CSV table of C-alpha atoms in Angstrom, one decimal:
chain,number,residue,atom,x,y,z
A,1087,MET,CA,-4.5,-62.7,19.7
A,1088,TRP,CA,-5.8,-59.1,19.3
A,1089,LYS,CA,-2.6,-58.2,17.5
A,1090,ARG,CA,-3.3,-60.9,14.8
A,1091,PHE,CA,-6.8,-59.5,14.3
A,1092,PHE,CA,-5.5,-56.0,14.0
A,1093,ILE,CA,-2.9,-57.0,11.4
A,1094,ILE,CA,-5.5,-58.9,9.4
A,1095,TRP,CA,-7.9,-56.0,9.6
A,1096,ILE,CA,-5.3,-53.6,8.2
A,1097,SER,CA,-3.8,-56.0,5.7
A,1098,VAL,CA,-7.1,-56.9,3.9
A,1099,LEU,CA,-8.4,-53.3,3.8
A,1100,PRO,CA,-7.3,-52.7,0.1
A,1101,PHE,CA,-9.3,-55.8,-0.9
A,1102,VAL,CA,-12.6,-55.0,0.8
A,1103,VAL,CA,-15.1,-54.4,-2.0
A,1104,TRP,CA,-18.8,-54.9,-2.6
A,1105,PRO,CA,-20.5,-55.1,-6.1
A,1106,TRP,CA,-19.5,-51.8,-7.6
A,1107,MET,CA,-18.8,-50.3,-4.2
A,1108,PHE,CA,-15.1,-49.7,-3.6
A,1109,GLU,CA,-14.2,-46.7,-1.3
A,1110,GLY,CA,-17.6,-47.0,0.5
A,1111,ALA,CA,-17.0,-50.7,1.4
A,1112,LYS,CA,-13.4,-49.9,2.6
A,1113,ILE,CA,-14.5,-47.1,4.8
A,1114,LEU,CA,-17.3,-49.2,6.4
A,1115,TRP,CA,-14.7,-51.9,7.1
A,1116,PHE,CA,-12.3,-49.3,8.5
A,1117,LEU,CA,-14.8,-47.5,10.8
A,1118,ALA,CA,-16.3,-50.8,12.0
A,1119,GLY,CA,-12.9,-52.0,13.1
A,1120,GLY,CA,-12.1,-48.6,14.5
A,1121,PHE,CA,-15.2,-48.9,16.8
A,1122,PHE,CA,-13.8,-52.1,18.3
A,1123,LEU,CA,-10.3,-50.6,18.4
A,1124,THR,CA,-11.6,-47.6,20.4
A,1125,ILE,CA,-13.3,-49.9,22.9
A,1126,PHE,CA,-10.2,-52.0,23.2
A,1127,TRP,CA,-8.1,-48.9,24.0
A,1128,LEU,CA,-10.6,-47.8,26.6
A,1129,VAL,CA,-10.8,-51.2,28.3
A,1130,GLU,CA,-7.4,-52.9,27.8
A,1131,LEU,CA,-4.8,-50.3,26.8
A,1132,ARG,CA,-5.7,-47.2,28.7
A,1133,THR,CA,-2.5,-47.6,30.8
A,1134,LYS,CA,-0.4,-47.8,27.7
A,1135,LEU,CA,-1.7,-44.8,26.0
A,1136,PRO,CA,0.2,-42.2,28.0
A,1137,LYS,CA,3.4,-44.0,27.2
A,1138,VAL,CA,3.0,-43.6,23.4
A,1139,ILE,CA,1.9,-39.9,23.4
A,1140,THR,CA,4.5,-37.8,21.7
A,1141,LYS,CA,5.1,-34.1,20.8
A,1142,THR,CA,4.0,-35.0,17.3
A,1143,ASP,CA,0.5,-35.9,18.7
A,1144,PHE,CA,0.2,-32.4,20.1
A,1145,TRP,CA,0.3,-31.0,16.6
A,1146,TYR,CA,-2.1,-33.6,15.3
A,1147,PHE,CA,-4.7,-33.2,18.1
A,1148,SER,CA,-4.4,-29.4,17.8
A,1149,TRP,CA,-5.3,-29.7,14.1
A,1150,LEU,CA,-8.1,-32.3,15.0
A,1151,PHE,CA,-9.5,-29.8,17.5
A,1152,VAL,CA,-9.6,-27.0,15.0
A,1153,LEU,CA,-11.1,-29.4,12.5
A,1154,LEU,CA,-13.8,-30.2,15.0
A,1155,ILE,CA,-14.6,-26.5,15.7
A,1156,SER,CA,-14.6,-25.8,12.0
A,1157,SER,CA,-17.0,-28.7,11.5
A,1158,ILE,CA,-19.4,-27.7,14.3
A,1159,PHE,CA,-19.7,-24.2,12.8
A,1160,GLY,CA,-19.3,-25.4,9.2
A,1161,LEU,CA,-21.6,-26.1,6.3
A,1162,HIS,CA,-23.0,-29.5,7.6
A,1163,PRO,CA,-21.8,-30.3,11.1
A,1164,LEU,CA,-23.2,-33.8,11.4
A,1165,ASP,CA,-21.6,-35.0,8.1
A,1166,SER,CA,-18.4,-33.2,8.9
A,1167,ILE,CA,-18.1,-35.0,12.2
A,1168,ILE,CA,-19.2,-38.6,11.4
A,1169,GLY,CA,-18.3,-38.4,7.7
A,1170,GLY,CA,-20.4,-37.8,4.7
A,1171,SER,CA,-20.2,-37.4,0.9
A,1172,TYR,CA,-18.3,-40.1,-1.0
A,1173,ARG,CA,-15.2,-40.7,1.2
A,1174,HIS,CA,-16.7,-40.3,4.7
A,1175,GLN,CA,-13.5,-38.7,6.0
A,1176,GLY,CA,-15.0,-36.7,8.9
A,1177,VAL,CA,-13.5,-35.9,12.3
A,1178,LEU,CA,-14.3,-39.4,13.5
A,1179,PHE,CA,-12.3,-40.9,10.6
A,1180,PHE,CA,-9.2,-38.9,11.5
A,1181,PHE,CA,-9.4,-39.8,15.1
A,1182,THR,CA,-9.6,-43.5,14.1
A,1183,LEU,CA,-6.5,-43.0,12.0
A,1184,TRP,CA,-4.7,-41.7,15.1
A,1185,LEU,CA,-5.7,-44.8,17.1
A,1186,VAL,CA,-4.4,-47.0,14.3
A,1187,GLY,CA,-1.1,-45.2,14.4
A,1188,LYS,CA,-0.9,-45.6,18.2
A,1189,THR,CA,-1.7,-49.3,18.0
A,1190,ILE,CA,1.0,-49.8,15.4
A,1191,ALA,CA,3.4,-48.0,17.7
A,1192,ILE,CA,2.9,-50.5,20.6
A,1193,LEU,CA,3.3,-53.6,18.4
A,1194,SER,CA,6.4,-55.6,19.0
A,1195,SER,CA,9.1,-55.7,16.4
A,1196,LYS,CA,8.0,-59.1,15.3
A,1197,ASP,CA,4.4,-58.0,14.9
A,1198,LYS,CA,5.4,-54.9,13.0
A,1199,LYS,CA,7.4,-57.1,10.6
A,1200,LEU,CA,4.3,-59.3,10.1
A,1201,LEU,CA,2.2,-56.3,9.4
A,1202,ILE,CA,4.7,-55.0,6.8
A,1203,LYS,CA,4.7,-58.5,5.2
A,1204,GLY,CA,0.9,-58.3,5.1
A,1205,ILE,CA,1.0,-55.0,3.3
A,1206,GLY,CA,3.8,-56.1,1.0
A,1207,ALA,CA,1.8,-59.2,0.0
A,1208,GLY,CA,-1.2,-57.0,-0.6
A,1209,VAL,CA,0.8,-54.8,-3.0
A,1210,ILE,CA,2.0,-57.9,-4.9
A,1211,ILE,CA,-1.5,-59.3,-5.1
A,1212,GLU,CA,-3.0,-56.0,-6.2
A,1213,SER,CA,-0.3,-55.6,-8.9
A,1214,LEU,CA,-1.2,-59.0,-10.3
A,1215,VAL,CA,-4.9,-58.1,-10.2
A,1216,VAL,CA,-4.3,-54.9,-12.1
A,1217,ILE,CA,-2.0,-56.6,-14.7
A,1218,PHE,CA,-4.5,-59.3,-15.4
A,1219,GLN,CA,-7.4,-56.9,-15.6
A,1220,TRP,CA,-5.8,-55.2,-18.6
A,1221,PRO,CA,-5.7,-58.1,-21.0
A,1222,LEU,CA,-9.1,-59.3,-19.8
A,1223,ASP,CA,-10.5,-55.9,-20.9
A,1224,THR,CA,-8.7,-56.1,-24.2
A,1225,LEU,CA,-9.8,-59.7,-25.0
A,1226,PHE,CA,-13.2,-59.9,-23.4
A,1227,SER,CA,-14.3,-56.4,-22.6
A,1228,PHE,CA,-14.0,-57.2,-19.0
A,1229,PRO,CA,-15.9,-54.5,-17.0
A,1230,MET,CA,-13.1,-53.7,-14.5
A,1231,THR,CA,-11.3,-51.0,-16.6
A,1232,VAL,CA,-12.1,-47.5,-17.7
A,1233,ASN,CA,-10.9,-46.7,-21.2
A,1234,GLY,CA,-8.5,-49.6,-20.9
A,1235,ARG,CA,-7.2,-48.5,-17.5
A,1236,PRO,CA,-7.5,-51.2,-14.8
A,1237,LEU,CA,-9.4,-50.3,-11.6
A,1238,GLY,CA,-7.9,-53.0,-9.4
A,1239,THR,CA,-9.9,-53.3,-6.2
A,1240,PHE,CA,-10.2,-49.5,-5.8
A,1241,GLY,CA,-12.6,-48.6,-8.6
A,1242,GLU,CA,-10.3,-45.8,-9.9
A,1243,PRO,CA,-7.0,-46.1,-11.8
A,1244,ASN,CA,-5.2,-43.3,-10.0
A,1245,ALA,CA,-6.4,-44.6,-6.6
A,1246,VAL,CA,-5.0,-48.1,-7.2
A,1247,ALA,CA,-1.7,-46.6,-8.6
A,1248,GLY,CA,-1.4,-44.5,-5.4
A,1249,PHE,CA,-1.7,-47.6,-3.2
A,1250,LEU,CA,0.9,-49.5,-5.4
A,1251,THR,CA,3.4,-46.7,-5.5
A,1252,VAL,CA,3.4,-46.0,-1.8
A,1253,GLY,CA,3.1,-49.6,-0.9
A,1254,ALA,CA,6.1,-50.3,-3.0
A,1255,SER,CA,8.3,-48.7,-0.4
A,1256,PHE,CA,7.5,-51.8,1.8
A,1257,LEU,CA,9.0,-54.0,-1.0
A,1258,PRO,CA,12.6,-52.8,-1.3
A,1259,LYS,CA,13.5,-55.7,-3.6
A,1260,PHE,CA,14.2,-55.5,-7.3
A,1261,ILE,CA,11.8,-58.1,-8.7
A,1262,PRO,CA,8.8,-57.0,-6.7
A,1263,LEU,CA,9.4,-53.4,-7.7
A,1264,LEU,CA,9.4,-54.3,-11.4
A,1265,LEU,CA,6.1,-56.0,-10.9
A,1266,VAL,CA,4.7,-52.9,-9.2
A,1267,LEU,CA,6.1,-50.7,-12.0
A,1268,ALA,CA,4.4,-52.9,-14.6
A,1269,ALA,CA,1.0,-52.6,-12.8
A,1270,ILE,CA,1.4,-48.8,-12.5
A,1271,LEU,CA,2.2,-48.5,-16.2
A,1272,THR,CA,-1.0,-50.4,-17.1
A,1273,THR,CA,-3.0,-47.9,-15.0
A,1274,GLN,CA,-1.5,-45.1,-17.0
A,1275,SER,CA,-1.6,-42.9,-13.9
A,1276,ARG,CA,0.7,-39.9,-14.4
A,1277,THR,CA,0.8,-39.2,-10.6
A,1278,GLY,CA,1.4,-42.9,-9.9
A,1279,MET,CA,4.4,-42.9,-12.2
A,1280,LEU,CA,5.8,-39.7,-10.7
A,1281,SER,CA,5.4,-41.1,-7.2
A,1282,PHE,CA,7.0,-44.4,-8.2
A,1283,PHE,CA,10.0,-42.5,-9.5
A,1284,ILE,CA,10.6,-41.3,-5.9
A,1285,VAL,CA,10.5,-44.9,-4.6
A,1286,ALA,CA,12.7,-46.2,-7.4
A,1287,LEU,CA,15.3,-43.4,-6.8
A,1288,GLY,CA,15.3,-44.1,-3.1
A,1289,PHE,CA,15.8,-47.8,-3.8
A,1290,LEU,CA,18.8,-47.0,-6.0
A,1291,VAL,CA,20.3,-44.8,-3.4
A,1292,ILE,CA,19.9,-47.3,-0.6
A,1293,ASN,CA,21.3,-50.2,-2.7
A,1294,ARG,CA,23.8,-48.1,-4.6
A,1295,LYS,CA,26.8,-50.4,-3.8
A,1296,LYS,CA,24.9,-53.5,-5.1
A,1297,MET,CA,23.7,-51.6,-8.2
A,1298,ILE,CA,27.2,-50.3,-9.0
A,1299,ASN,CA,28.6,-53.8,-8.7
A,1300,TRP,CA,25.8,-55.2,-10.9
A,1301,LEU,CA,26.3,-52.4,-13.5
A,1302,THR,CA,30.0,-53.1,-13.6
A,1303,LYS,CA,29.6,-56.9,-14.2
A,1304,GLU,CA,26.5,-56.9,-16.5
A,1305,LYS,CA,26.9,-53.8,-18.6
A,1306,ILE,CA,25.2,-55.1,-21.7
A,1307,LEU,CA,22.3,-56.7,-19.8
A,1308,VAL,CA,21.8,-53.5,-17.8
A,1309,ALA,CA,21.8,-51.4,-21.0
A,1310,ILE,CA,19.2,-53.7,-22.7
A,1311,PHE,CA,17.0,-53.7,-19.6
A,1312,LEU,CA,17.1,-50.0,-19.0
A,1313,SER,CA,16.5,-49.3,-22.7
A,1314,ALA,CA,13.4,-51.6,-22.6
A,1315,VAL,CA,12.1,-49.9,-19.5
A,1316,LEU,CA,12.6,-46.4,-20.9
A,1317,VAL,CA,10.9,-47.3,-24.2
A,1318,VAL,CA,7.9,-48.9,-22.6
A,1319,SER,CA,7.6,-46.2,-19.9
A,1320,GLY,CA,8.0,-43.5,-22.6
A,1321,PHE,CA,5.2,-44.9,-24.7
A,1322,VAL,CA,2.9,-45.3,-21.7
A,1323,VAL,CA,3.7,-41.8,-20.4
A,1324,LYS,CA,3.0,-40.3,-23.8
A,1325,SER,CA,-0.3,-42.1,-23.9
A,1326,ALA,CA,-1.2,-41.0,-20.4
A,1327,PHE,CA,-0.4,-37.4,-21.0
A,1328,MET,CA,-2.6,-37.3,-24.0
A,1329,ARG,CA,-5.5,-38.1,-21.8
A,1330,ARG,CA,-7.0,-34.8,-20.7
A,1331,PRO,CA,-10.3,-33.9,-19.0
A,1332,ALA,CA,-13.3,-33.9,-21.3
A,1333,SER,CA,-13.9,-30.3,-20.3
A,1334,VAL,CA,-11.5,-27.4,-19.4
A,1335,PHE,CA,-13.8,-26.8,-16.4
A,1336,GLU,CA,-13.0,-30.2,-15.0
A,1337,GLY,CA,-9.2,-30.2,-14.5
A,1338,ARG,CA,-6.8,-29.6,-11.6
A,1339,GLY,CA,-6.1,-26.0,-12.6
A,1340,MET,CA,-9.8,-25.2,-12.3
A,1341,TYR,CA,-10.1,-27.1,-9.0
A,1342,TRP,CA,-7.2,-25.3,-7.5
A,1343,LYS,CA,-8.3,-21.8,-8.7
A,1344,LEU,CA,-11.9,-22.2,-7.4
A,1345,GLY,CA,-10.6,-24.0,-4.2
A,1346,TRP,CA,-8.3,-21.2,-3.2
A,1347,LYS,CA,-10.9,-18.6,-4.0
A,1348,ALA,CA,-13.3,-20.4,-1.6
A,1349,VAL,CA,-10.7,-20.6,1.1
A,1350,SER,CA,-10.0,-16.9,0.8
A,1351,GLU,CA,-13.6,-16.2,1.5
A,1352,ARG,CA,-13.4,-18.2,4.8
A,1353,PRO,CA,-9.7,-18.2,5.6
A,1354,LEU,CA,-9.6,-18.6,9.4
A,1355,LEU,CA,-11.4,-21.9,10.1
A,1356,GLY,CA,-12.6,-23.1,6.7
A,1357,TYR,CA,-15.9,-24.9,6.0
A,1358,GLY,CA,-15.5,-28.1,8.1
A,1359,ALA,CA,-14.4,-31.7,7.2
A,1360,GLU,CA,-15.9,-33.3,4.1
A,1361,SER,CA,-17.1,-29.9,2.8
A,1362,GLY,CA,-15.5,-30.1,-0.6
A,1363,GLU,CA,-18.5,-31.3,-2.5
A,1364,VAL,CA,-20.7,-28.5,-1.2
A,1365,VAL,CA,-18.0,-25.9,-1.6
A,1366,TYR,CA,-17.3,-26.9,-5.2
A,1367,ASN,CA,-20.9,-27.1,-6.2
A,1368,MET,CA,-21.4,-23.5,-4.9
A,1369,ALA,CA,-18.1,-22.3,-6.5
A,1370,TYR,CA,-19.1,-23.7,-10.0
A,1371,ALA,CA,-22.6,-22.2,-9.7
A,1372,VAL,CA,-21.3,-18.8,-8.7
A,1373,ALA,CA,-18.7,-18.9,-11.5
A,1374,ASN,CA,-21.4,-19.9,-13.9
A,1375,LEU,CA,-19.3,-22.8,-15.1
A,1376,PRO,CA,-20.6,-26.2,-16.4
A,1377,LEU,CA,-19.9,-29.3,-14.4
A,1378,TYR,CA,-20.7,-32.4,-16.6
A,1379,GLU,CA,-21.3,-35.8,-15.0
A,1380,LEU,CA,-18.8,-35.2,-12.3
A,1381,ILE,CA,-18.9,-34.9,-8.5
A,1382,VAL,CA,-16.0,-32.8,-7.2
A,1383,ASP,CA,-15.4,-33.5,-3.5
A,1384,ARG,CA,-11.6,-32.9,-3.4
A,1385,SER,CA,-9.3,-30.2,-4.8
A,1386,HIS,CA,-6.7,-32.8,-5.9
A,1387,ASN,CA,-4.2,-31.2,-3.5
A,1388,LEU,CA,-4.0,-32.2,0.1
A,1389,PHE,CA,-2.9,-28.9,1.5
A,1390,LEU,CA,-5.7,-27.1,-0.3
A,1391,ASP,CA,-8.2,-29.7,1.1
A,1392,VAL,CA,-6.9,-29.2,4.6
A,1393,ALA,CA,-7.2,-25.4,4.2
A,1394,MET,CA,-10.7,-25.8,2.9
A,1395,TRP,CA,-11.7,-28.0,5.9
A,1396,SER,CA,-10.0,-26.2,8.7
A,1397,GLY,CA,-8.8,-22.8,7.4
A,1398,PHE,CA,-5.2,-21.5,7.5
A,1399,VAL,CA,-5.1,-22.1,11.3
A,1400,GLY,CA,-5.7,-25.8,10.7
A,1401,LEU,CA,-3.3,-25.8,7.7
A,1402,VAL,CA,-0.4,-24.4,9.9
A,1403,LEU,CA,-1.1,-27.1,12.6
A,1404,PHE,CA,-1.3,-29.8,10.0
A,1405,LEU,CA,2.0,-28.8,8.4
A,1406,GLY,CA,3.5,-28.7,11.9
A,1407,TRP,CA,2.4,-32.3,12.4
A,1408,ILE,CA,3.8,-33.4,9.0
A,1409,PHE,CA,7.1,-31.6,9.7
A,1410,THR,CA,7.6,-33.0,13.3
A,1411,ALA,CA,6.6,-36.5,12.2
A,1412,SER,CA,9.0,-36.4,9.2
A,1413,ASN,CA,11.8,-35.0,11.4
A,1414,ASN,CA,11.4,-37.9,13.8
A,1415,LEU,CA,11.9,-40.3,10.9
A,1416,VAL,CA,15.0,-38.5,9.9
A,1417,LYS,CA,16.4,-38.6,13.4
A,1418,GLN,CA,15.8,-42.3,13.6
A,1419,GLY,CA,17.4,-42.9,10.2
A,1420,LYS,CA,14.3,-44.7,8.8
A,1421,TRP,CA,15.0,-44.0,5.2
A,1422,ILE,CA,12.6,-46.5,3.8
A,1423,ASN,CA,9.8,-44.8,5.7
A,1424,ILE,CA,11.0,-41.4,4.4
A,1425,ILE,CA,11.0,-42.7,0.8
A,1426,GLY,CA,7.4,-44.0,1.3
A,1427,GLY,CA,6.4,-40.7,2.9
A,1428,LEU,CA,7.8,-38.6,0.1
A,1429,ALA,CA,6.0,-40.8,-2.5
A,1430,TRP,CA,2.8,-40.4,-0.5
A,1431,LEU,CA,3.2,-36.6,-0.3
A,1432,VAL,CA,3.8,-36.3,-4.0
A,1433,PHE,CA,0.7,-38.4,-4.7
A,1434,SER,CA,-1.4,-36.3,-2.3
A,1435,MET,CA,-0.5,-33.1,-4.2
A,1436,PHE,CA,-2.3,-34.2,-7.3
A,1437,GLN,CA,-4.9,-36.9,-6.3
A,1438,PRO,CA,-7.6,-37.4,-3.7
A,1439,LEU,CA,-6.7,-39.7,-0.8
A,1440,GLY,CA,-8.8,-42.7,0.1
A,1441,VAL,CA,-8.8,-44.6,3.4
A,1442,VAL,CA,-6.1,-47.0,2.3
A,1443,HIS,CA,-3.8,-44.1,1.4
A,1444,TRP,CA,-4.3,-42.5,4.8
A,1445,THR,CA,-3.7,-45.8,6.6
A,1446,LEU,CA,-0.4,-46.3,4.7
A,1447,LEU,CA,0.7,-42.9,5.9
A,1448,PHE,CA,0.1,-43.7,9.6
A,1449,LEU,CA,1.8,-47.1,9.0
A,1450,ILE,CA,4.9,-45.3,7.6
A,1451,LEU,CA,5.0,-42.8,10.5
A,1452,ASN,CA,4.7,-45.5,13.2
A,1453,PHE,CA,6.6,-48.6,12.3
């Protein structure tokens, strides 16, 4: 019974919203479930925990320990530990993620498949939501888009595109992937398109024999289809790349420049978890740069964020965890997981990560 509750809890996470409250509603749902999950591990599963501890966990817990120390001696210890700012990704959040990963690891093969089906169904539903939001905005000024870009159930076009592109790795079928591509194109997310290219390329490699056979039999149909996809994608990509920040002070280049400068001033242990907003506010003030109608709480680069939170010591440990976890997937020949992980990593290099994106990573690493 508990397995069904766990699967439902994870599967509905992308759709947890409150009136104009997106990430906040999701994180509350996640942490509330994480509280009961912690109790469940303590009471029912304590004998199973030692059996699922791996060398990869050594790297993760070493990073988590450094993050805790950094947070205690950081800018705002309480917020860093329990989670503050907009995303509430404190030490407690990352511990809960680890519990989620361990719970997935002990699921039976049947239950894992059910969880994957739940995530896959969520990706399809979210794609339909995004696609229908676009004409609603065009025809009726529907308030679920920004500049004609659908928000889905995430409240931000790039965030929903990130969920769709990584979640697409759980849908290694041609028609569902086309639906996801259509949804990502409507968001006009450049990062989403780039990440989806990884998934699509992986799909072609895995199914290369079928694709070659189809290409041989249906040359004209394939040519027409590919031409249509390229034309539509090219038009959308051109439109997306024309969208630039309203100010040169509010772009990734500036975030990265100021972020690395801040890290260089506190390189060993960083500023603690969820310190990005405070660090960037100080950095912009010191640089005497304007910051218009924008809260910057992430650098739009995962590794820079990790360095800011836990210093270069933490970054090395975090990279060690990523490497060992990825190496395990390669050894097991889990190529679909690897494709999803690569898409996730590409997305994380240019966009902030929400609770759904992090949860997808731990699903990829543990099923």
